[in-house]
Amino acid sequence: MARRPLPRVLSSGSASITRSREIARTAADSATDVLHPLITVVRGLRLLAVAGRQRWVATPRERRGPQLFLAAACVLAVALLPYGPVLALITVVSAAAWKGRERTPVRTGPDEAESARLRTLYEALVPYFAAADDPSPLFSHGGDWEKPFDGYAFDEDGRLTRLRISYPAYFTDGEAAARSRIEQVLHAKSGRGREYRFDWDEEANRLAMTVLDPLATSIAAQRFVAAPGETVLGFTDPDAVSRTVPVRDGDTTVDAAPVVWRTGPRSTEPHLLAVGQPGGGITTLVRSIALQALQHGDVLVVDGGGSGEYAALAGRTGVLAVECGLGGALATLEWAAHETERRLIAADRARQSGRLAPDDVRRPLWILLDRPSVLGHLAAADGRPDPQELLRVPLRHGRAAQVTVVLADQLDALDALTEAVWTHTRARAVLGPASREQIAALLGAEPTTTPPPEAPAGRGYARLGAGPVLRMQVPATPDPYDDATSDAHRQAVLDLLPDRDPPARHDEAPAAERTPVAAAVPGEAARGPVEDRPAGAPVAGARAAEPLAGAQPAAAES
C-alpha cells in the first residue's frame, strides 16, 4: 500500500515555527535593550518599597504617628519649594536606578572543580581520622566533606592556598609521627612544588594549612638596623617574628622580618653551630656574621677547608688572624683559649675592686671556625690534638668573657664534632637540602613548614635556644674575589669591609697601643719572633702548657 504524503501545512510548519521563534526572540531582546533603564528603575522602586515596608513594620506603634507627621511635613516642604517636585522625582528615580542595578553575584562556595579537589582530599584523610566504633564520625568514606573543612581558599589556578580542618579528639596529635603522616598527605594532595606551614591547635582539635610565599633571595649584605650584641642571621616570614627592619632589596627599600641572634653576657645562646650540604650557604652565613661582628669587635677566622673563602678579610682592621693551615689554626685557637682566661681574670679583678672591666675585655671577640672536621682529621693524622679541644674554654666561659664562637661544618661530618660543641652551641642553623628527620635531630624540634622544593644558597632553618624553628634565608654575602659573583653583590661586600691595617713598625708606638695584625700565612709560615708581634695578637707555634708571651696587655700586667 503506497504511503500518502503529509499535508503541506504539516510538512512546512516546523520551518515557519522556527522562524517565528527567532523573530519573537529578536524582538524580545530588542525590547529588553530599549526598556532596560525602565526595567532597572522599576526593579529599584520595588526594592525601595520592600525596604520601606520592612522599616515600617519594624517601627514600634508609638513611633509611627510622629514619623507620619515628619514625612508629611517633608512632602509639604518639597511641594512648596521652587522646582521641589521635579527635584524629588529626580532623586527618587536616581535612588531606584542605583538600587535596581545589576550586580555581580557573590560567590558563596567552591565551584565544581574545587569541590572535587576537596572531596579527594577528604577521602585521602579518612584512613587516618576515622575510627570503626565512632558513632558520629567526622571522616567516613562517602561522608560530607563540608563538616570538617570549615575554612578554605583557592588561588587563580584552582589550587589550595589555605585550609582549616577539624579532626576528632581521639586522634593522637601529640605524636610527631601521627602529625607527620597527616602533613605528608596534605602536602601530596594539595600540590608539590610549594612550601606549606601546618599549625596544630591541639586544644581545639584544629589543623590550619597555609601555603607560604618563597623567601626573598635578592637581599644582599648591608648594614642592618641592629643594636650592639645583635646579629642578623637571615630573614624569615613576617608573622614568625615580632620585628621588622628596613633593608635594601635591589633599588627599593622594604621591611623584612629578621632572625636576630643576641650574644653577650645576658645571652642564653652565646654560640652558634651552622651545618649544611656543600653549596648550602654555611660559608656565606659565616662571612655575613664576620662583616657584622667587625662593627663592634675583633674577629678570628679559621678556614679548615682551606678554600680561601675568607681571603678578603685578611689584613683588615679588627681581623686578628685568618688561618687555613693546621699549625696556624692550633696556635690561634690556643691563643683564644688563653685570651678567654685572661679576660675572665681581668673582669674578676675589676669587679673585686669596684671598677668597670677594661675596654679590651669588654670588646667582643669572635672565633669563626669553618670545617673543623677537616682540621681534626689532619690533626689525628699528624698526631696533634683536635682543634676542637682548644675550644672548650671559649665555649664554656665565652659568654662571661665576651667571646663568641661560630662553627660551621657539613652534614656528613657531624660525627666528628665533639661533645663540648654539641653542649654549648644552643643557637643552630641548617642550610641547604635536608630531610625533616635531619632538621629535627639538629635543631631539637621539627619544622612547622615543609622543606622547599629547590633550596637556593643560604636557604634553611634556624632555632635559637628553645625558641621556634624558623625558616630562614641568609643575605647574599659572596666572596668578593670570586669571578662568579655579580658586580652588585661584590660591591656590597666590599663596602662593608673595614680598611686594611697599616704595616706595624716598632718606632711608631708602643706594642700595647698598636692594633693587632692578621696572621694570614697558613701553617708553619705564620710563626715569627714574639717580640715582632703586637700585643694581643695570636702567636703561632706556642705550646698550650705555657702562657703566651706578649698576650697580656699593659693594662692587665699593671
Tab-separated table of C-alpha atoms in Angstrom, residues 41-350:
chain	number	residue	atom	x	y	z
A	41	VAL	CA	14.090	51.780	37.705
A	42	VAL	CA	11.034	49.580	38.272
A	43	ARG	CA	13.185	46.946	39.981
A	44	GLY	CA	14.721	49.623	42.178
A	45	LEU	CA	11.305	51.072	43.088
A	46	ARG	CA	10.150	47.616	44.073
A	47	LEU	CA	13.248	47.102	46.266
A	48	LEU	CA	12.791	50.541	47.840
A	49	ALA	CA	9.128	49.772	48.534
A	50	VAL	CA	10.064	46.455	50.154
A	51	ALA	CA	12.748	48.166	52.275
A	52	GLY	CA	10.273	50.899	53.304
A	53	ARG	CA	7.632	48.361	54.276
A	54	GLN	CA	10.172	46.402	56.348
A	55	ARG	CA	11.223	49.624	58.046
A	56	TRP	CA	7.575	50.477	58.781
A	57	VAL	CA	6.865	47.008	60.215
A	58	ALA	CA	9.971	47.208	62.427
A	59	THR	CA	8.935	50.631	63.790
A	60	PRO	CA	7.099	50.477	67.170
A	61	ARG	CA	3.463	51.579	67.107
A	62	GLU	CA	4.037	54.551	69.409
A	63	ARG	CA	6.563	55.994	66.932
A	64	ARG	CA	4.547	55.578	63.741
A	65	GLY	CA	2.461	58.743	64.318
A	66	PRO	CA	5.460	61.102	64.700
A	67	GLN	CA	7.133	59.513	61.693
A	68	LEU	CA	4.000	60.010	59.557
A	69	PHE	CA	3.812	63.641	60.648
A	70	LEU	CA	7.519	64.151	59.813
A	71	ALA	CA	7.067	62.533	56.379
A	72	ALA	CA	4.017	64.708	55.608
A	73	ALA	CA	5.919	67.831	56.661
A	74	CYS	CA	8.792	66.896	54.344
A	75	VAL	CA	6.391	66.315	51.421
A	76	LEU	CA	4.722	69.675	52.051
A	77	ALA	CA	8.069	71.456	52.242
A	78	VAL	CA	9.210	69.863	48.973
A	79	ALA	CA	5.935	70.791	47.279
A	80	LEU	CA	6.252	74.460	48.342
A	81	LEU	CA	9.878	74.796	47.205
A	82	PRO	CA	10.606	76.051	43.677
A	83	TYR	CA	11.200	73.026	41.435
A	84	GLY	CA	10.748	70.875	44.528
A	85	PRO	CA	8.567	68.148	42.950
A	86	VAL	CA	10.940	67.877	39.965
A	87	LEU	CA	13.997	67.541	42.196
A	88	ALA	CA	12.190	64.994	44.380
A	89	LEU	CA	11.234	62.950	41.307
A	90	ILE	CA	14.813	63.021	40.016
A	91	THR	CA	16.109	61.943	43.438
A	92	VAL	CA	13.660	59.044	43.671
A	93	VAL	CA	14.413	57.847	40.123
A	94	SER	CA	18.179	58.057	40.754
A	95	ALA	CA	17.885	56.114	44.004
A	96	ALA	CA	15.721	53.500	42.283
A	97	ALA	CA	18.211	53.175	39.404
A	98	TRP	CA	21.087	52.695	41.862
A	99	LYS	CA	19.136	50.220	43.932
A	100	GLY	CA	17.961	48.209	40.929
A	101	ARG	CA	21.278	47.999	39.099
A	102	GLU	CA	22.553	44.579	38.104
A	103	ARG	CA	25.219	43.306	40.480
A	104	THR	CA	27.766	40.571	40.078
A	105	PRO	CA	26.572	37.595	42.094
A	106	VAL	CA	28.703	36.966	45.154
A	107	ARG	CA	30.417	33.623	45.121
A	108	THR	CA	29.381	31.731	48.220
A	109	GLY	CA	31.095	28.386	47.748
A	110	PRO	CA	33.591	26.403	45.716
A	111	ASP	CA	32.939	25.562	42.097
A	112	GLU	CA	32.728	22.059	40.726
A	113	ALA	CA	36.483	21.575	40.261
A	114	GLU	CA	37.293	22.923	43.726
A	115	SER	CA	34.610	20.745	45.293
A	116	ALA	CA	36.126	17.712	43.576
A	117	ARG	CA	39.569	18.616	44.927
A	118	LEU	CA	38.220	18.997	48.469
A	119	ARG	CA	36.343	15.709	48.123
A	120	THR	CA	39.554	13.941	47.062
A	121	LEU	CA	41.451	15.443	49.991
A	122	TYR	CA	38.678	14.398	52.367
A	123	GLU	CA	38.750	10.787	51.152
A	124	ALA	CA	42.553	10.713	51.479
A	125	LEU	CA	42.297	11.700	55.159
A	126	VAL	CA	39.611	9.150	56.050
A	127	PRO	CA	42.040	6.264	56.859
A	128	TYR	CA	43.894	8.480	59.363
A	129	PHE	CA	40.991	10.297	61.064
A	130	ALA	CA	38.307	7.587	61.035
A	131	ALA	CA	37.552	5.012	63.728
A	132	ALA	CA	35.314	1.960	63.356
A	133	ASP	CA	33.472	2.464	66.664
A	134	ASP	CA	32.849	6.215	66.286
A	135	PRO	CA	29.040	6.792	66.473
A	136	SER	CA	29.153	10.129	64.590
A	137	PRO	CA	32.394	10.224	62.626
A	138	LEU	CA	33.691	13.405	61.071
A	139	PHE	CA	35.555	11.376	58.458
A	140	SER	CA	33.974	8.394	56.721
A	141	HIS	CA	34.008	7.033	53.198
A	142	GLY	CA	31.370	8.881	51.234
A	143	GLY	CA	30.755	11.359	54.062
A	144	ASP	CA	30.187	15.098	53.953
A	145	TRP	CA	33.465	16.983	53.469
A	146	GLU	CA	31.888	20.305	54.485
A	147	LYS	CA	31.701	19.254	58.144
A	148	PRO	CA	35.466	19.002	58.885
A	149	PHE	CA	36.614	21.596	56.289
A	150	ASP	CA	35.352	24.805	57.862
A	151	GLY	CA	37.687	27.183	56.030
A	152	TYR	CA	39.447	27.076	52.688
A	153	ALA	CA	40.762	29.323	49.929
A	154	PHE	CA	41.945	28.750	46.352
A	155	ASP	CA	44.227	30.701	44.045
A	156	GLU	CA	43.534	31.674	40.452
A	157	ASP	CA	44.707	28.272	39.206
A	158	GLY	CA	42.279	26.413	41.447
A	159	ARG	CA	44.955	25.192	43.893
A	160	LEU	CA	44.501	25.284	47.644
A	161	THR	CA	46.200	28.167	49.442
A	162	ARG	CA	44.556	27.827	52.866
A	163	LEU	CA	42.672	25.037	54.614
A	164	ARG	CA	41.375	24.633	58.166
A	165	ILE	CA	40.449	21.135	59.307
A	166	SER	CA	38.589	19.946	62.389
A	167	TYR	CA	39.705	16.457	63.390
A	168	PRO	CA	38.377	14.011	66.023
A	169	ALA	CA	39.539	14.386	69.604
A	170	TYR	CA	40.816	10.808	69.723
A	171	PHE	CA	43.442	11.483	67.042
A	172	THR	CA	46.941	11.256	68.515
A	173	ASP	CA	48.024	14.766	67.615
A	174	GLY	CA	50.615	14.731	70.389
A	175	GLU	CA	52.756	12.206	68.496
A	176	ALA	CA	55.154	13.566	65.928
A	177	ALA	CA	54.781	10.511	63.695
A	178	ALA	CA	50.988	10.903	63.504
A	179	ARG	CA	51.243	14.584	62.661
A	180	SER	CA	53.897	13.865	60.060
A	181	ARG	CA	51.635	11.384	58.248
A	182	ILE	CA	48.829	13.931	58.003
A	183	GLU	CA	51.197	16.631	56.775
A	184	GLN	CA	52.602	14.330	54.102
A	185	VAL	CA	49.107	13.521	52.813
A	186	LEU	CA	48.090	17.184	52.705
A	187	HIS	CA	51.354	18.126	51.008
A	188	ALA	CA	50.966	15.459	48.328
A	189	LYS	CA	47.276	16.040	47.608
A	190	SER	CA	47.438	19.858	47.667
A	191	GLY	CA	50.255	20.060	45.123
A	192	ARG	CA	54.012	19.752	45.341
A	193	GLY	CA	56.476	22.452	44.411
A	194	ARG	CA	55.314	24.812	47.178
A	195	GLU	CA	56.039	25.316	50.870
A	196	TYR	CA	53.304	24.650	53.409
A	197	ARG	CA	53.008	25.591	57.047
A	198	PHE	CA	50.988	23.445	59.457
A	199	ASP	CA	49.678	24.929	62.700
A	200	TRP	CA	48.291	22.316	65.100
A	201	ASP	CA	45.838	23.551	67.728
A	202	GLU	CA	45.739	20.538	69.997
A	203	GLU	CA	43.357	22.192	72.451
A	204	ALA	CA	40.656	22.888	69.863
A	205	ASN	CA	41.441	19.864	67.632
A	206	ARG	CA	42.074	22.013	64.577
A	207	LEU	CA	44.763	21.997	61.907
A	208	ALA	CA	45.474	25.020	59.716
A	209	MET	CA	47.431	24.580	56.494
A	210	THR	CA	48.788	27.654	54.714
A	211	VAL	CA	50.788	27.996	51.501
A	212	LEU	CA	53.853	30.177	52.093
A	213	ASP	CA	55.406	32.614	49.690
A	214	PRO	CA	59.068	31.946	48.849
A	215	LEU	CA	61.597	33.937	50.860
A	216	ALA	CA	63.385	36.721	49.026
A	217	THR	CA	66.863	35.798	47.787
A	218	SER	CA	67.733	39.244	46.414
A	219	ILE	CA	68.616	40.874	49.758
A	220	ALA	CA	72.373	41.412	49.804
A	221	ALA	CA	74.789	42.130	52.649
A	222	GLN	CA	74.393	45.602	54.135
A	223	ARG	CA	74.358	47.498	57.422
A	224	PHE	CA	71.316	46.190	59.212
A	225	VAL	CA	69.444	48.127	61.865
A	226	ALA	CA	70.600	46.227	64.947
A	227	ALA	CA	71.918	47.116	68.380
A	228	PRO	CA	75.389	46.080	69.624
A	229	GLY	CA	75.260	42.414	70.507
A	230	GLU	CA	72.609	41.655	67.860
A	231	THR	CA	73.435	39.754	64.681
A	232	VAL	CA	71.033	39.276	61.787
A	233	LEU	CA	71.394	35.677	60.648
A	234	GLY	CA	68.818	35.971	57.883
A	235	PHE	CA	65.206	36.789	57.140
A	236	THR	CA	62.031	34.823	57.748
A	237	ASP	CA	58.244	35.141	57.439
A	238	PRO	CA	56.693	38.415	58.656
A	239	ASP	CA	54.278	36.635	61.024
A	240	ALA	CA	57.010	34.440	62.556
A	241	VAL	CA	58.749	37.252	64.485
A	242	SER	CA	57.550	40.463	66.093
A	243	ARG	CA	60.081	42.773	64.476
A	244	THR	CA	60.924	44.171	61.064
A	245	VAL	CA	63.916	46.134	59.802
A	246	PRO	CA	64.280	48.264	56.668
A	247	VAL	CA	66.569	46.642	54.095
A	248	ARG	CA	67.593	47.419	50.547
A	249	ASP	CA	66.202	44.911	48.081
A	250	GLY	CA	67.703	45.937	44.785
A	251	ASP	CA	66.757	49.568	44.155
A	252	THR	CA	63.919	49.638	46.682
A	253	THR	CA	63.679	49.637	50.467
A	254	VAL	CA	61.358	47.120	52.085
A	255	ASP	CA	60.574	45.972	55.613
A	256	ALA	CA	61.853	42.446	56.260
A	257	ALA	CA	61.459	40.169	59.273
A	258	PRO	CA	64.945	39.348	60.619
A	259	VAL	CA	66.182	36.323	62.546
A	260	VAL	CA	68.131	38.161	65.255
A	261	TRP	CA	70.743	36.289	67.285
A	262	ARG	CA	71.680	38.043	70.534
A	263	THR	CA	75.107	37.474	72.068
A	264	GLY	CA	76.876	38.842	75.128
A	265	PRO	CA	76.761	38.282	78.888
A	266	ARG	CA	72.961	38.141	79.007
A	267	SER	CA	72.510	35.796	76.076
A	268	THR	CA	71.097	32.320	76.658
A	269	GLU	CA	72.584	31.006	73.410
A	270	PRO	CA	76.040	32.626	73.152
A	271	HIS	CA	77.480	30.269	70.481
A	272	LEU	CA	76.264	29.160	67.058
A	273	LEU	CA	76.533	25.923	65.086
A	274	ALA	CA	75.694	26.018	61.371
A	275	VAL	CA	75.580	22.849	59.277
A	276	GLY	CA	74.529	22.134	55.726
A	277	GLN	CA	75.220	20.407	52.470
A	278	PRO	CA	78.055	21.526	50.164
A	279	GLY	CA	76.887	24.676	48.451
A	280	GLY	CA	74.157	25.191	51.035
A	281	GLY	CA	75.482	28.572	52.171
A	282	ILE	CA	77.175	27.952	55.534
A	283	THR	CA	80.274	29.845	54.376
A	284	THR	CA	78.018	32.684	53.264
A	285	LEU	CA	76.461	32.756	56.735
A	286	VAL	CA	79.881	32.832	58.455
A	287	ARG	CA	81.047	35.621	56.155
A	288	SER	CA	77.882	37.626	56.874
A	289	ILE	CA	78.411	37.191	60.624
A	290	ALA	CA	82.042	38.304	60.291
A	291	LEU	CA	81.071	41.525	58.488
A	292	GLN	CA	78.543	42.361	61.195
A	293	ALA	CA	80.906	41.425	64.047
A	294	LEU	CA	83.629	43.760	62.767
A	295	GLN	CA	81.437	46.773	63.550
A	296	HIS	CA	81.908	46.394	67.304
A	297	GLY	CA	84.526	43.684	67.898
A	298	ASP	CA	87.538	41.655	66.791
A	299	VAL	CA	87.413	38.523	64.649
A	300	LEU	CA	89.497	35.354	64.436
A	301	VAL	CA	88.872	33.268	61.310
A	302	VAL	CA	89.991	29.658	60.906
A	303	ASP	CA	89.253	28.211	57.457
A	304	GLY	CA	89.530	24.470	57.937
A	305	GLY	CA	88.632	23.725	54.337
A	306	GLY	CA	91.485	25.879	53.042
A	307	SER	CA	89.353	27.159	50.171
A	308	GLY	CA	90.404	30.793	50.601
A	309	GLU	CA	86.824	31.990	51.033
A	310	TYR	CA	87.915	34.465	53.714
A	311	ALA	CA	90.925	35.964	51.959
A	312	ALA	CA	89.146	39.304	51.665
A	313	LEU	CA	89.211	39.624	55.479
A	314	ALA	CA	92.973	39.209	55.847
A	315	GLY	CA	94.764	42.335	56.999
A	316	ARG	CA	91.581	44.266	57.748
A	317	THR	CA	91.122	46.377	60.849
A	318	GLY	CA	89.697	44.211	63.621
A	319	VAL	CA	90.654	40.905	61.971
A	320	LEU	CA	93.248	39.370	64.290
A	321	ALA	CA	94.011	36.342	62.112
A	322	VAL	CA	92.848	34.400	59.076
A	323	GLU	CA	94.310	30.889	59.292
A	324	CYS	CA	93.854	27.986	56.910
A	325	GLY	CA	96.681	25.602	57.975
A	326	LEU	CA	96.778	23.150	60.854
A	327	GLY	CA	99.738	24.753	62.642
A	328	GLY	CA	98.359	28.265	62.455
A	329	ALA	CA	94.877	27.086	63.456
A	330	LEU	CA	96.190	25.302	66.554
A	331	ALA	CA	98.253	28.323	67.586
A	332	THR	CA	95.343	30.707	67.002
A	333	LEU	CA	92.861	28.611	68.969
A	334	GLU	CA	95.403	28.130	71.757
A	335	TRP	CA	95.795	31.883	71.977
A	336	ALA	CA	91.987	32.251	72.010
A	337	ALA	CA	91.768	29.889	74.998
A	338	HIS	CA	94.404	31.882	76.903
A	339	GLU	CA	92.729	35.147	75.908
A	340	THR	CA	89.438	33.895	77.309
A	341	GLU	CA	91.114	33.034	80.617
A	342	ARG	CA	92.875	36.411	80.694
A	343	ARG	CA	89.586	38.204	80.148
A	344	LEU	CA	87.938	36.260	82.944
A	345	ILE	CA	90.758	37.144	85.362
A	346	ALA	CA	90.749	40.807	84.365
A	347	ALA	CA	86.978	41.065	84.710
A	348	ASP	CA	87.081	39.363	88.115
A	349	ARG	CA	89.770	41.731	89.400
A	350	ALA	CA	87.797	44.718	88.128
